C-alpha positions in Angstrom: -18.8 -42.5 -6.8 -20.5 -40.0 -4.6 -22.3 -38.5 -7.5 -24.1 -41.8 -8.2 -24.9 -42.2 -4.5 -26.3 -38.6 -4.4 -28.6 -39.5 -7.3 -29.7 -42.7 -5.7 -29.9 -41.7 -2.1 -30.4 -38.0 -2.1 -27.9 -35.4 -1.1 -27.8 -35.6 2.8 -26.8 -39.2 3.3 -23.7 -39.2 0.9 -22.7 -35.8 2.6 -22.8 -37.4 6.1 -21.1 -40.5 4.7 -18.2 -38.5 3.2 -17.8 -36.5 6.4 -17.7 -39.6 8.3 -15.1 -41.0 5.9 -13.0 -38.0 6.4 -13.3 -38.0 10.2 -12.5 -41.8 10.4 -9.4 -41.6 8.2 -8.0 -38.5 9.9 -8.4 -40.3 13.4 -6.9 -43.4 12.0 -3.9 -41.3 10.6 -3.0 -40.6 14.2 -2.1 -44.3 14.6 -0.2 -44.7 11.3 3.1 -46.3 11.9 4.7 -46.0 8.4 4.8 -43.5 5.5 2.6 -45.8 3.3 0.0 -46.1 5.8 -0.2 -42.3 6.3 -0.3 -41.9 2.4 -3.0 -44.3 2.1 -5.1 -42.7 4.7 -4.5 -39.3 3.3 -5.7 -40.7 0.0 -9.0 -41.9 1.7 -9.3 -38.5 3.2 -9.0 -37.0 -0.2 -11.7 -39.2 -1.6 -13.9 -38.2 1.2 -13.2 -34.5 0.7 -14.0 -34.8 -3.1 -17.3 -36.5 -2.3 -18.1 -33.8 0.2 -17.4 -31.0 -2.2 -19.6 -32.7 -4.8 -22.4 -33.3 -2.5 -22.3 -29.8 -1.2 -22.2 -28.3 -4.6 -25.2 -30.3 -5.7 -27.1 -29.5 -2.5 -26.3 -25.8 -2.9 -27.4 -25.7 -6.5 -30.6 -27.7 -6.2 -32.8 -24.7 -5.0 -31.7 -22.7 -8.0 -33.8 -23.0 -11.2 -32.4 -24.6 -14.3 -32.2 -21.2 -16.0 -29.5 -20.0 -13.6 -27.3 -23.2 -13.5 
């Protein structure tokens, strides 16, 4: 999902979006009142972390030439 967003919007916007998703889900997990709510919020955090890792990888390898990728 974040790979498609990185291709359409550039690298920085999806990176900030995934960081905001992580922060929001971590703050919302403070108010989780059941196991399943906490599990769902941790799943959302994982989605954001995966998007962040992908966006950072693409952002870091962009300046490197195609010969070194």
